[in-house]
């Protein structure tokens, strides 16, 4: 029992002596060209990161957030945001801008946030806190409301063909 109590006390001491930081990403479709809420190649978006220091008694110092992304995209803002010192209970917000190239693969586009900050540990020494957050967003050629906008299920087999021989392709959908 004594060994277990000592171990629990060590865990609590570590919890109180280290920062507890959040790094919550939110996707903003603020550079999506057709405004349909679906991310397509050639469009962009932002990642807004909210960081909060939920520590019991530790301030975070010299905080940095770095973003890496899959190939097929470009970070058009700085790849690293300096968030500086985050006192207990304080929240800071950073924003990254991303552009998707025309050649971006369809499906999940992966993003990885890496948060680092310094803090003073229980021994009075400077230590490093790190946190990894991985998330993704779907990239497709889909368009909201295309080929029809309906609340009901549309069960069909669309056909894409040059039906009138004029060189323009038509889409035929039966309902």
mmCIF file of C-alpha atoms in Angstrom:
data_model
loop_
_atom_site.group_PDB
_atom_site.id
_atom_site.type_symbol
_atom_site.label_atom_id
_atom_site.label_comp_id
_atom_site.label_asym_id
_atom_site.label_seq_id
_atom_site.Cartn_x
_atom_site.Cartn_y
_atom_site.Cartn_z
ATOM 1 C CA UNK A 1 0.000 0.000 0.000
ATOM 2 C CA UNK A 2 2.822 2.369 0.837
ATOM 3 C CA UNK A 3 4.461 1.811 -2.570
ATOM 4 C CA UNK A 4 1.206 2.514 -4.374
ATOM 5 C CA UNK A 5 0.597 5.684 -2.344
ATOM 6 C CA UNK A 6 4.142 6.891 -3.107
ATOM 7 C CA UNK A 7 3.618 6.252 -6.810
ATOM 8 C CA UNK A 8 0.316 8.143 -6.796
ATOM 9 C CA UNK A 9 1.945 11.055 -4.965
ATOM 10 C CA UNK A 10 4.764 11.138 -7.555
ATOM 11 C CA UNK A 11 2.203 11.244 -10.359
ATOM 12 C CA UNK A 12 0.333 14.102 -8.661
ATOM 13 C CA UNK A 13 3.582 16.010 -8.092
ATOM 14 C CA UNK A 14 4.412 15.628 -11.791
ATOM 15 C CA UNK A 15 0.927 16.782 -12.736
ATOM 16 C CA UNK A 16 1.193 19.895 -10.593
ATOM 17 C CA UNK A 17 4.764 20.598 -11.694
ATOM 18 C CA UNK A 18 4.205 20.434 -15.471
ATOM 19 C CA UNK A 19 2.061 22.431 -17.862
ATOM 20 C CA UNK A 20 -1.241 21.089 -19.122
ATOM 21 C CA UNK A 21 -1.668 22.754 -22.515
ATOM 22 C CA UNK A 22 -4.350 22.293 -25.154
ATOM 23 C CA UNK A 23 -3.831 22.788 -28.889
ATOM 24 C CA UNK A 24 -7.271 22.663 -30.507
ATOM 25 C CA UNK A 25 -7.315 23.093 -34.300
ATOM 26 C CA UNK A 26 -10.382 24.338 -36.162
ATOM 27 C CA UNK A 27 -10.710 24.349 -39.959
ATOM 28 C CA UNK A 28 -12.043 27.575 -41.497
ATOM 29 C CA UNK A 29 -13.179 27.432 -45.150
ATOM 30 C CA UNK A 30 -12.202 31.064 -45.692
ATOM 31 C CA UNK A 31 -10.468 30.678 -49.070
ATOM 32 C CA UNK A 32 -12.705 28.105 -50.664
ATOM 33 C CA UNK A 33 -13.479 29.579 -54.088
ATOM 34 C CA UNK A 34 -16.974 28.229 -54.813
ATOM 35 C CA UNK A 35 -18.288 28.666 -51.232
ATOM 36 C CA UNK A 36 -19.966 25.256 -51.161
ATOM 37 C CA UNK A 37 -18.309 23.955 -47.970
ATOM 38 C CA UNK A 38 -16.473 21.199 -49.878
ATOM 39 C CA UNK A 39 -12.692 21.474 -50.256
ATOM 40 C CA UNK A 40 -11.484 20.979 -53.849
ATOM 41 C CA UNK A 41 -8.033 21.131 -55.508
ATOM 42 C CA UNK A 42 -7.003 24.732 -56.181
ATOM 43 C CA UNK A 43 -8.800 26.020 -53.090
ATOM 44 C CA UNK A 44 -7.519 27.031 -49.681
ATOM 45 C CA UNK A 45 -8.446 27.026 -46.037
ATOM 46 C CA UNK A 46 -7.151 28.156 -42.652
ATOM 47 C CA UNK A 47 -6.325 26.283 -39.477
ATOM 48 C CA UNK A 48 -7.094 28.298 -36.362
ATOM 49 C CA UNK A 49 -5.322 26.883 -33.298
ATOM 50 C CA UNK A 50 -6.522 27.711 -29.793
ATOM 51 C CA UNK A 51 -3.967 27.017 -27.046
ATOM 52 C CA UNK A 52 -4.965 27.176 -23.385
ATOM 53 C CA UNK A 53 -2.801 26.675 -20.307
ATOM 54 C CA UNK A 54 -4.917 24.499 -18.008
ATOM 55 C CA UNK A 55 -2.038 23.913 -15.589
ATOM 56 C CA UNK A 56 -2.567 23.868 -11.844
ATOM 57 C CA UNK A 57 0.515 25.936 -10.997
ATOM 58 C CA UNK A 58 2.862 26.150 -14.004
ATOM 59 C CA UNK A 59 3.282 28.855 -16.623
ATOM 60 C CA UNK A 60 4.455 27.954 -20.131
ATOM 61 C CA UNK A 61 7.231 30.039 -21.693
ATOM 62 C CA UNK A 62 8.504 30.603 -25.238
ATOM 63 C CA UNK A 63 5.697 28.582 -26.857
ATOM 64 C CA UNK A 64 5.849 27.616 -30.534
ATOM 65 C CA UNK A 65 3.324 25.881 -32.795
ATOM 66 C CA UNK A 66 4.625 24.274 -35.989
ATOM 67 C CA UNK A 67 2.410 22.886 -38.765
ATOM 68 C CA UNK A 68 3.364 20.231 -41.305
ATOM 69 C CA UNK A 69 1.052 19.001 -44.061
ATOM 70 C CA UNK A 70 0.813 16.274 -46.715
ATOM 71 C CA UNK A 71 2.276 16.820 -50.153
ATOM 72 C CA UNK A 72 -0.056 18.567 -52.575
ATOM 73 C CA UNK A 73 -0.519 21.567 -50.326
ATOM 74 C CA UNK A 74 1.420 24.691 -49.470
ATOM 75 C CA UNK A 75 1.431 26.597 -46.193
ATOM 76 C CA UNK A 76 1.135 30.199 -47.391
ATOM 77 C CA UNK A 77 1.593 31.689 -43.915
ATOM 78 C CA UNK A 78 4.554 31.049 -41.626
ATOM 79 C CA UNK A 79 4.961 27.339 -40.801
ATOM 80 C CA UNK A 80 5.766 28.231 -37.182
ATOM 81 C CA UNK A 81 3.795 30.585 -34.948
ATOM 82 C CA UNK A 82 5.464 32.082 -31.893
ATOM 83 C CA UNK A 83 2.816 32.076 -29.157
ATOM 84 C CA UNK A 84 5.246 33.197 -26.437
ATOM 85 C CA UNK A 85 4.440 32.860 -22.750
ATOM 86 C CA UNK A 86 1.100 31.405 -21.687
ATOM 87 C CA UNK A 87 0.251 32.036 -18.047
ATOM 88 C CA UNK A 88 -2.055 29.680 -16.134
ATOM 89 C CA UNK A 89 -5.621 30.058 -17.403
ATOM 90 C CA UNK A 90 -4.546 32.124 -20.414
ATOM 91 C CA UNK A 91 -5.571 31.346 -24.008
ATOM 92 C CA UNK A 92 -3.731 32.320 -27.188
ATOM 93 C CA UNK A 93 -4.826 31.869 -30.797
ATOM 94 C CA UNK A 94 -2.715 31.337 -33.911
ATOM 95 C CA UNK A 95 -3.672 30.885 -37.566
ATOM 96 C CA UNK A 96 -2.132 29.062 -40.522
ATOM 97 C CA UNK A 97 -3.200 29.490 -44.174
ATOM 98 C CA UNK A 98 -3.036 26.530 -46.565
ATOM 99 C CA UNK A 99 -3.485 26.349 -50.346
ATOM 100 C CA UNK A 100 -4.214 23.031 -52.086
ATOM 101 C CA UNK A 101 -2.463 22.508 -55.396
ATOM 102 C CA UNK A 102 -4.351 21.177 -58.427
ATOM 103 C CA UNK A 103 -2.376 17.903 -58.085
ATOM 104 C CA UNK A 104 -3.373 17.236 -54.439
ATOM 105 C CA UNK A 105 -4.486 13.582 -53.964
ATOM 106 C CA UNK A 106 -8.170 13.059 -53.201
ATOM 107 C CA UNK A 107 -9.238 11.773 -49.802
ATOM 108 C CA UNK A 108 -7.857 12.675 -46.403
ATOM 109 C CA UNK A 109 -5.359 15.541 -46.430
ATOM 110 C CA UNK A 110 -3.327 15.151 -43.231
ATOM 111 C CA UNK A 111 -2.098 17.962 -41.005
ATOM 112 C CA UNK A 112 0.171 17.739 -37.959
ATOM 113 C CA UNK A 113 0.509 20.386 -35.239
ATOM 114 C CA UNK A 114 3.520 20.296 -32.958
ATOM 115 C CA UNK A 115 3.381 22.468 -29.815
ATOM 116 C CA UNK A 116 6.489 23.103 -27.700
ATOM 117 C CA UNK A 117 6.987 25.300 -24.648
ATOM 118 C CA UNK A 118 9.454 25.666 -21.823
ATOM 119 C CA UNK A 119 8.492 25.514 -18.148
ATOM 120 C CA UNK A 120 10.150 25.416 -14.732
ATOM 121 C CA UNK A 121 9.859 21.882 -13.293
ATOM 122 C CA UNK A 122 9.614 20.849 -9.619
ATOM 123 C CA UNK A 123 13.420 20.884 -9.339
ATOM 124 C CA UNK A 124 13.558 24.537 -10.441
ATOM 125 C CA UNK A 125 15.099 23.619 -13.803
ATOM 126 C CA UNK A 126 13.912 24.613 -17.256
ATOM 127 C CA UNK A 127 12.212 21.684 -18.991
ATOM 128 C CA UNK A 128 10.457 21.236 -22.350
ATOM 129 C CA UNK A 129 6.779 20.426 -22.872
ATOM 130 C CA UNK A 130 5.659 18.944 -26.216
ATOM 131 C CA UNK A 131 2.294 18.023 -27.672
ATOM 132 C CA UNK A 132 1.392 16.456 -31.048
ATOM 133 C CA UNK A 133 -2.018 16.895 -32.651
ATOM 134 C CA UNK A 134 -2.842 15.124 -35.913
ATOM 135 C CA UNK A 135 -6.007 15.726 -37.918
ATOM 136 C CA UNK A 136 -7.230 15.669 -41.517
ATOM 137 C CA UNK A 137 -9.679 17.238 -43.940
ATOM 138 C CA UNK A 138 -11.299 15.596 -46.959
ATOM 139 C CA UNK A 139 -10.376 16.782 -50.462
ATOM 140 C CA UNK A 140 -12.588 15.811 -53.404
ATOM 141 C CA UNK A 141 -14.073 16.981 -56.674
ATOM 142 C CA UNK A 142 -17.551 16.894 -55.135
ATOM 143 C CA UNK A 143 -19.660 20.008 -55.280
ATOM 144 C CA UNK A 144 -22.456 20.727 -52.836
ATOM 145 C CA UNK A 145 -25.824 20.367 -54.591
ATOM 146 C CA UNK A 146 -24.366 18.794 -57.758
ATOM 147 C CA UNK A 147 -25.805 17.286 -59.903
ATOM 148 C CA UNK A 148 -29.026 18.170 -58.050
ATOM 149 C CA UNK A 149 -29.826 19.746 -54.727
ATOM 150 C CA UNK A 150 -32.268 17.565 -52.830
ATOM 151 C CA UNK A 151 -32.922 16.522 -49.263
ATOM 152 C CA UNK A 152 -34.131 13.086 -50.402
ATOM 153 C CA UNK A 153 -31.967 10.208 -51.574
ATOM 154 C CA UNK A 154 -31.174 10.231 -55.255
ATOM 155 C CA UNK A 155 -30.645 6.686 -56.472
ATOM 156 C CA UNK A 156 -29.429 6.768 -60.017
ATOM 157 C CA UNK A 157 -26.668 5.769 -62.381
ATOM 158 C CA UNK A 158 -25.450 9.030 -63.921
ATOM 159 C CA UNK A 159 -24.106 8.906 -67.457
ATOM 160 C CA UNK A 160 -21.421 11.248 -68.793
ATOM 161 C CA UNK A 161 -21.501 11.302 -72.595
ATOM 162 C CA UNK A 162 -21.428 13.625 -75.597
ATOM 163 C CA UNK A 163 -25.021 12.796 -76.509
ATOM 164 C CA UNK A 164 -25.468 15.352 -79.291
ATOM 165 C CA UNK A 165 -21.990 15.046 -80.858
ATOM 166 C CA UNK A 166 -21.123 18.737 -80.379
ATOM 167 C CA UNK A 167 -17.902 18.076 -78.436
ATOM 168 C CA UNK A 168 -19.392 19.099 -75.087
ATOM 169 C CA UNK A 169 -19.986 16.347 -72.526
ATOM 170 C CA UNK A 170 -23.424 16.179 -70.957
ATOM 171 C CA UNK A 171 -24.390 14.574 -67.645
ATOM 172 C CA UNK A 172 -27.604 12.590 -67.681
ATOM 173 C CA UNK A 173 -29.237 11.654 -64.361
ATOM 174 C CA UNK A 174 -32.510 9.779 -64.015
ATOM 175 C CA UNK A 175 -34.600 9.923 -60.883
#
